[in-house]
PDB file of C-alpha atoms in Angstrom:
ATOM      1  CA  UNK A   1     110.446 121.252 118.767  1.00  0.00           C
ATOM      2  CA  UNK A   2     112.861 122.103 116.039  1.00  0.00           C
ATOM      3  CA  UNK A   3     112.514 120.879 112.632  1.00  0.00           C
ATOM      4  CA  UNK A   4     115.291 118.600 110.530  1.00  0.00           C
ATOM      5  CA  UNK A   5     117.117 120.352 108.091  1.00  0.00           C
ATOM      6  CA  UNK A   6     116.760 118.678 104.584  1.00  0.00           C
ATOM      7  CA  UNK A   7     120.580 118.215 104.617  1.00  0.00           C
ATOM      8  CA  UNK A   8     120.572 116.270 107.708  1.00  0.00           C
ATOM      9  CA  UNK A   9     118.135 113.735 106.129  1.00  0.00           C
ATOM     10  CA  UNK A  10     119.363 110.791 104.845  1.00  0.00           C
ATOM     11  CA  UNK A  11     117.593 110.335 101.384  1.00  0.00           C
ATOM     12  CA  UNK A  12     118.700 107.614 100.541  1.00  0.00           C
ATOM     13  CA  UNK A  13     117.298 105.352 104.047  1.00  0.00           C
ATOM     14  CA  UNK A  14     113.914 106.971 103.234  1.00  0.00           C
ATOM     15  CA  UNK A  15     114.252 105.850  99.175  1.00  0.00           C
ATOM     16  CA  UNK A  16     115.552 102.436 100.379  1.00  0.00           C
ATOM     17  CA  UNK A  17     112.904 101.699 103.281  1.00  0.00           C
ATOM     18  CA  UNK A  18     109.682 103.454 101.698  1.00  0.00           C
ATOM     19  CA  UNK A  19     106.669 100.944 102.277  1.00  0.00           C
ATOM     20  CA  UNK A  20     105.833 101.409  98.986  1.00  0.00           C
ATOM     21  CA  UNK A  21     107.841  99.808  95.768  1.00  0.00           C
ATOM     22  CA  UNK A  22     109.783 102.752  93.827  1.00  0.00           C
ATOM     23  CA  UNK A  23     111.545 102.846  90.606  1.00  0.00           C
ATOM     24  CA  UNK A  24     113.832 105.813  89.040  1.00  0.00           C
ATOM     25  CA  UNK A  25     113.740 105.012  84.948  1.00  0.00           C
ATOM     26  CA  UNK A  26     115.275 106.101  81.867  1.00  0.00           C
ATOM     27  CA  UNK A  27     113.946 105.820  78.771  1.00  0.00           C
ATOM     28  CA  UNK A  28     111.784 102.471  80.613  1.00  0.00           C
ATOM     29  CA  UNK A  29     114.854 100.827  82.009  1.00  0.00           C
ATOM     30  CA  UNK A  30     114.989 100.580  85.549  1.00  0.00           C
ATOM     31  CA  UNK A  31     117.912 102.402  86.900  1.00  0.00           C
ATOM     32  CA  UNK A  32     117.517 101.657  90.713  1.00  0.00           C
ATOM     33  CA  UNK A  33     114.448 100.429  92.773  1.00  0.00           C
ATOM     34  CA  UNK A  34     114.202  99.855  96.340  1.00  0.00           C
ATOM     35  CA  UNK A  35     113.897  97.002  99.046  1.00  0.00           C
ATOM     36  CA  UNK A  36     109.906  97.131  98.673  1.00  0.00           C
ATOM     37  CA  UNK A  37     109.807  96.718  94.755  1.00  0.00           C
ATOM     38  CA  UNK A  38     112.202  93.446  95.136  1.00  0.00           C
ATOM     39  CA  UNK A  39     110.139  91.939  97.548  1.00  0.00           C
ATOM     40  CA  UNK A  40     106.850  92.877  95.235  1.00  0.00           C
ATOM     41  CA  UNK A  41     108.618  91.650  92.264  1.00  0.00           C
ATOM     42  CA  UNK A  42     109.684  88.488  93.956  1.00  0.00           C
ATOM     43  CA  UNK A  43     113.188  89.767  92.237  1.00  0.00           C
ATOM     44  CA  UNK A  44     116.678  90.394  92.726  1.00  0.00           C
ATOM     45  CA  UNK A  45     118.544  93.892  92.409  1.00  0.00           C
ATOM     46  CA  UNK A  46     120.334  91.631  89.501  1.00  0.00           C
ATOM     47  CA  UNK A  47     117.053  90.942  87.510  1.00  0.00           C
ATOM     48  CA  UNK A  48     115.721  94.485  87.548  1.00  0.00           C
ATOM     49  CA  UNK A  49     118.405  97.008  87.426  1.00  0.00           C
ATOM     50  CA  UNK A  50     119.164  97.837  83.661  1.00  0.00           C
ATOM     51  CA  UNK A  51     115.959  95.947  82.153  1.00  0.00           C
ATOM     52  CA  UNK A  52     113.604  97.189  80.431  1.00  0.00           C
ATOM     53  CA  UNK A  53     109.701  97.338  82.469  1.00  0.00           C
ATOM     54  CA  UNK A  54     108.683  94.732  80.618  1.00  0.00           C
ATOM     55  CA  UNK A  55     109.494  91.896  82.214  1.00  0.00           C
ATOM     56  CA  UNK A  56     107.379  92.947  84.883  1.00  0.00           C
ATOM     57  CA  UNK A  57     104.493  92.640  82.215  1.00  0.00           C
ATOM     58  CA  UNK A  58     102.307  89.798  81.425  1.00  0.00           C
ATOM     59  CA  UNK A  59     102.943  90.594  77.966  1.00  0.00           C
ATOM     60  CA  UNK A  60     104.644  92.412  75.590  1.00  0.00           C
ATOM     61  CA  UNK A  61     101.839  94.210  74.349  1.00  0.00           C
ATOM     62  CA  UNK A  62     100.433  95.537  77.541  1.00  0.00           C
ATOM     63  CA  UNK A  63     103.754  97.365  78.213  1.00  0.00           C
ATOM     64  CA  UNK A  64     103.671  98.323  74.619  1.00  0.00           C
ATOM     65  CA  UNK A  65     100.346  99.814  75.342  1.00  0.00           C
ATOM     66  CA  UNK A  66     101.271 101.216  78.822  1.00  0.00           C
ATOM     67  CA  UNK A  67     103.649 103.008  77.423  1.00  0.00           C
ATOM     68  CA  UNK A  68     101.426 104.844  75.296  1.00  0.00           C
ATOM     69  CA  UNK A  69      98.803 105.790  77.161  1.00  0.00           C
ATOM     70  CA  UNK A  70     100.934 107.304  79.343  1.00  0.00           C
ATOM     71  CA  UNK A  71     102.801 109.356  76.831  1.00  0.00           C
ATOM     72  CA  UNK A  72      99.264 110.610  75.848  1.00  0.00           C
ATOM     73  CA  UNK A  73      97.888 111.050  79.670  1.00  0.00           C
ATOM     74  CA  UNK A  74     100.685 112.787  81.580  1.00  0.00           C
ATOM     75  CA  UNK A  75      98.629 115.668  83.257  1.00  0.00           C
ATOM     76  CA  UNK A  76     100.150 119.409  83.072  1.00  0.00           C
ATOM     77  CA  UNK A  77     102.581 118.021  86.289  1.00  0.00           C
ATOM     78  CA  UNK A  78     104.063 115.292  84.238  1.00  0.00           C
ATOM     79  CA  UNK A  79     101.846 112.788  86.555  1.00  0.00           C
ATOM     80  CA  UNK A  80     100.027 109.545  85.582  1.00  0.00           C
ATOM     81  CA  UNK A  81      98.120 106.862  88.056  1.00  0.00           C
ATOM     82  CA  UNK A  82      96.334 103.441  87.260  1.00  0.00           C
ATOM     83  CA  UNK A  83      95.652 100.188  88.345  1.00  0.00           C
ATOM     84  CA  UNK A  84      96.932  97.287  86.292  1.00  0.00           C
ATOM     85  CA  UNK A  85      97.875  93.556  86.385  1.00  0.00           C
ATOM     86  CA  UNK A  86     101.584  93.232  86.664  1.00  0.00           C
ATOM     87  CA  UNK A  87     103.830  90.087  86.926  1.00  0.00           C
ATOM     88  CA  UNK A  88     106.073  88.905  89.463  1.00  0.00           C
ATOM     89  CA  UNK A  89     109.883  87.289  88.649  1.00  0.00           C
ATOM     90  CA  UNK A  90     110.430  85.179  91.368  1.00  0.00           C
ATOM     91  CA  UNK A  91     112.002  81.708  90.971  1.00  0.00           C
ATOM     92  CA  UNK A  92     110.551  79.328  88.685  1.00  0.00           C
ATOM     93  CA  UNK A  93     108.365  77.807  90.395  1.00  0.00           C
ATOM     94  CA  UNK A  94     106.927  81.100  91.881  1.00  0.00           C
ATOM     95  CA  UNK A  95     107.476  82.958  88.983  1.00  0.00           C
ATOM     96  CA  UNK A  96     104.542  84.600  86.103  1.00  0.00           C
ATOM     97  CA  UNK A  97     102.179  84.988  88.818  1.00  0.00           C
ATOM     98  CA  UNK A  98      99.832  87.644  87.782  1.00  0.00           C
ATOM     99  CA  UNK A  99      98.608  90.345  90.318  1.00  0.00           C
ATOM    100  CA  UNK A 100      96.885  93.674  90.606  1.00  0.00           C
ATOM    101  CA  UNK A 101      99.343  96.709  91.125  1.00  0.00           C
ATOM    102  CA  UNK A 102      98.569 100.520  91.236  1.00  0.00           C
ATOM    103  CA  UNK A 103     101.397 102.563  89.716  1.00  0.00           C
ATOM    104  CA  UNK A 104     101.783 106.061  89.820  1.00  0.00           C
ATOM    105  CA  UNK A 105     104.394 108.476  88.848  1.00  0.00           C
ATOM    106  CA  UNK A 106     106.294 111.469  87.503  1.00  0.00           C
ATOM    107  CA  UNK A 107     107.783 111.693  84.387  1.00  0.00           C
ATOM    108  CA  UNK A 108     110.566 114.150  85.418  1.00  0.00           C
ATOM    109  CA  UNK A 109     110.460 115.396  81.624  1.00  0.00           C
ATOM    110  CA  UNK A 110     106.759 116.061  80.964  1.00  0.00           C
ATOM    111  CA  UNK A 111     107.883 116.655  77.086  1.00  0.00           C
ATOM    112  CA  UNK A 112     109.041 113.267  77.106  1.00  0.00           C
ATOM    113  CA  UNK A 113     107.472 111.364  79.457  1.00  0.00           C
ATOM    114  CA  UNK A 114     109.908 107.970  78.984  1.00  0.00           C
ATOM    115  CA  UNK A 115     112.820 110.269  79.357  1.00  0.00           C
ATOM    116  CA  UNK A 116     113.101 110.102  83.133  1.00  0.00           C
ATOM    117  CA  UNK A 117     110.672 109.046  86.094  1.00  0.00           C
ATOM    118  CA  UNK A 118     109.995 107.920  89.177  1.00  0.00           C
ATOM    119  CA  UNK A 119     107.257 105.572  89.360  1.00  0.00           C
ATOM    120  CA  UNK A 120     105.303 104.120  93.053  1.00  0.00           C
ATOM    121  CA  UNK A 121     104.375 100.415  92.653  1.00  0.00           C
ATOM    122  CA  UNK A 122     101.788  99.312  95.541  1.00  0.00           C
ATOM    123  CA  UNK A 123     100.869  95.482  95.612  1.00  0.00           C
ATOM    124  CA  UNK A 124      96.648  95.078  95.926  1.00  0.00           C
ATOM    125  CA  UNK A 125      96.984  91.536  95.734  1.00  0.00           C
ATOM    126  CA  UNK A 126      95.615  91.383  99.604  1.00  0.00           C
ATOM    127  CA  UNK A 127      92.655  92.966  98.628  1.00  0.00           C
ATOM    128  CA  UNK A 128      92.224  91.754  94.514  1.00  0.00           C
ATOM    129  CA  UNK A 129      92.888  88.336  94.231  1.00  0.00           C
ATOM    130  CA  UNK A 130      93.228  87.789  90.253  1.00  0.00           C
ATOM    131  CA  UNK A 131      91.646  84.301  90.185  1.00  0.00           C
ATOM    132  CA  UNK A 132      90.482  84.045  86.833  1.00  0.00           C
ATOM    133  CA  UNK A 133      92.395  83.691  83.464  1.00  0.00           C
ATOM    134  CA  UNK A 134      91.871  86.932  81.573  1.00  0.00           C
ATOM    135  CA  UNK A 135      93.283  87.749  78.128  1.00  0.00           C
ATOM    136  CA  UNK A 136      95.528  91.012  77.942  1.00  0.00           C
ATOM    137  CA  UNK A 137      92.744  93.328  76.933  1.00  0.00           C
ATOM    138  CA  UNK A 138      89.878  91.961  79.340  1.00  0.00           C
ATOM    139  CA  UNK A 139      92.973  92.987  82.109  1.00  0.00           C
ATOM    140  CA  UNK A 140      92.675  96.315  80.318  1.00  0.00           C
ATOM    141  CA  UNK A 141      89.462  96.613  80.299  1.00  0.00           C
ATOM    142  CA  UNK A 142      89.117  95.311  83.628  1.00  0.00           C
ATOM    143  CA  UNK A 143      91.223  98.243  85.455  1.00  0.00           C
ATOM    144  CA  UNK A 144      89.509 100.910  83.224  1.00  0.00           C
ATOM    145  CA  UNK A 145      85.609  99.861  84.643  1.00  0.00           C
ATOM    146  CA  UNK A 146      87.120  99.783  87.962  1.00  0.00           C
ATOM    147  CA  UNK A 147      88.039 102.889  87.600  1.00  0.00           C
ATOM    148  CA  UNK A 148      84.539 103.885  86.713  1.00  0.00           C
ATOM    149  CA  UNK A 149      85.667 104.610  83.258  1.00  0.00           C
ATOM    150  CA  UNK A 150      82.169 104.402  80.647  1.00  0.00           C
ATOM    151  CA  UNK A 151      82.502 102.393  77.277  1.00  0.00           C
ATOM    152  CA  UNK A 152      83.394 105.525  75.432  1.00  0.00           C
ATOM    153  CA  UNK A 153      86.141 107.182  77.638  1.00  0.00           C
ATOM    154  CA  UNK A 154      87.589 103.255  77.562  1.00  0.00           C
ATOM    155  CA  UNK A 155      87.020 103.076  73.959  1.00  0.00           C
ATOM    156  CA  UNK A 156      88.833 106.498  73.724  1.00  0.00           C
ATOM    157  CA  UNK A 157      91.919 105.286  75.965  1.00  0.00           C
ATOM    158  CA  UNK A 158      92.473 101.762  74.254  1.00  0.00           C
ATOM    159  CA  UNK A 159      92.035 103.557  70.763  1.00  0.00           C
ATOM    160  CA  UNK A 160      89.353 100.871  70.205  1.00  0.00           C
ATOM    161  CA  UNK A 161      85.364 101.241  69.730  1.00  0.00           C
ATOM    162  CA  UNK A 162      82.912 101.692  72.393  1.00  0.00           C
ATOM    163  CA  UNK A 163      81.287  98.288  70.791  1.00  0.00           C
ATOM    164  CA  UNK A 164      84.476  96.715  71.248  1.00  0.00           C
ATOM    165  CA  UNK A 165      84.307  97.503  74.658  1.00  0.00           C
ATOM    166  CA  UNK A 166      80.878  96.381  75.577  1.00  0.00           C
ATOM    167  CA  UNK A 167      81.852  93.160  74.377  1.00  0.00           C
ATOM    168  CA  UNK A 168      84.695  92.763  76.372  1.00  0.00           C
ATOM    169  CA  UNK A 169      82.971  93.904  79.359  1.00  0.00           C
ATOM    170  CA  UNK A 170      79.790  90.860  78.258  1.00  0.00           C
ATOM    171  CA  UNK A 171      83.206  88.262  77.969  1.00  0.00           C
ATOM    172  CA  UNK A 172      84.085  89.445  81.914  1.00  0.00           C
ATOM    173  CA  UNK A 173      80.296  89.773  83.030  1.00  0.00           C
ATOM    174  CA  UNK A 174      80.356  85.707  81.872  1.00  0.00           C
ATOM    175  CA  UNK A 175      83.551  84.841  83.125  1.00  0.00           C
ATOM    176  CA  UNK A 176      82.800  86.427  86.706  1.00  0.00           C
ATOM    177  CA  UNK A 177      78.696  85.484  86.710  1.00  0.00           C
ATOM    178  CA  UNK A 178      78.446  89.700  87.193  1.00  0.00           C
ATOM    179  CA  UNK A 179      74.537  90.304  86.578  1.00  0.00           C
ATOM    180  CA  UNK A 180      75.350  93.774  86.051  1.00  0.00           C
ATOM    181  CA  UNK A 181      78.471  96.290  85.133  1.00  0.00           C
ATOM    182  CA  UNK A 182      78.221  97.641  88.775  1.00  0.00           C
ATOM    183  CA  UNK A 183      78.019  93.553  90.248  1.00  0.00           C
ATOM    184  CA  UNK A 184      80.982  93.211  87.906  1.00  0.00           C
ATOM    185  CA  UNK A 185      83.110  96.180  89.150  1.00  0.00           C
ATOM    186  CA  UNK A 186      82.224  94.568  92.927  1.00  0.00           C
ATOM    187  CA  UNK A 187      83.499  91.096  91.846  1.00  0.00           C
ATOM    188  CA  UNK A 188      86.757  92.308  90.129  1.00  0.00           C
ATOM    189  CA  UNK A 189      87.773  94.511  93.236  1.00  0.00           C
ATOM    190  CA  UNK A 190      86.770  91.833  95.871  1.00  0.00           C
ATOM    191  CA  UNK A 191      88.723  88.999  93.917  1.00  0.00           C
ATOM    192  CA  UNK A 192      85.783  86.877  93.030  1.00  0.00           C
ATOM    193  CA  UNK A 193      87.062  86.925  89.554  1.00  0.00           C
TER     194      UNK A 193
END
């Protein structure tokens, strides 16, 4: 069994027909995506290629924020990973709907980590159903205690107080009937909330 050179690979098939969503950026414009990412997006090559990221947002501010934290969290590779509640395009009548993504990436420039990437969008809508109507920061908050993150380390990320945090997490544990933080963590990943 011989292996295929790299020269006799066609790149641009595998880029193309990944089964995850991918996005090459500059400076947070999307400079080409693939077949997956439309289909995520509910998009068009047209509405994507050129734009900023932040129409696939729910709001300005989270992509304001996103944008940050990953400037300040690139690891020593230039890598960054999180789960997040994105928006799809789609026509009018399909479009705004809010869903739960994970991105992850590589900012080709650790030094300046908006100066090129590639980023990985995967869809976990099948498995998180986002049924309730959460403000911008309770989605924050949200991903960060499903990623087991404790009031402080979220505090620390959002550049907001630990306090600030526990009351968030009391406004979800209401909204979702979570008994507990744990109970909470189960409802928002099983899409009772």
């Amino acid at each position: 069994m011989s292996a295929v050179a790299p020269a006799a690979l066609d790149y641009r098939a595998a880029f193309e027909l990944a089964p995850i969503g991918l996005v090459l950026s500059r400076q947070r414009l999307m400079i080409d995506c693939n077949a997956e990412l439309l289909a995520m997006f509910r998009a068009t090559r047209e509405q994507l290629i050129g734009q900023s990221f932040e129409i696939l947002y729910p709001t300005p501010d989270e992509f304001h924020r996103t944008g940050q934290r990953i400037s300040a969290q690139l690891d020593a590779q230039g890598r960054y990973a999180d789960e997040r509640v994105m928006k799809r395009l789609g026509s009018a009548e399909g479009g705004g709907e809010l869903f739960w993504c994970h991105v992850s990436g590589r900012a080709l420039q650790p030094g300046d980590p908006h100066a090129a990437g590639i980023w990985a969008f995967e869809d976990l809508s099948a498995r998180r159903v986002l049924t309730l109507d959460l403000t911008p920061r309770e989605r924050e908050i949200a991903a960060l205690l499903i990623d087991g993150l404790t009031s402080k380390l979220i505090g620390k990320r959002l550049a907001i107080s630990p306090r600030t945090v526990d009351v968030y997490r009391a406004r979800l544990m209401r909204k979702t009937g979570a008994a507990s933080t744990p109970d909470l963590v189960h409802r928002l990943l099983s899409g009772q909330a």
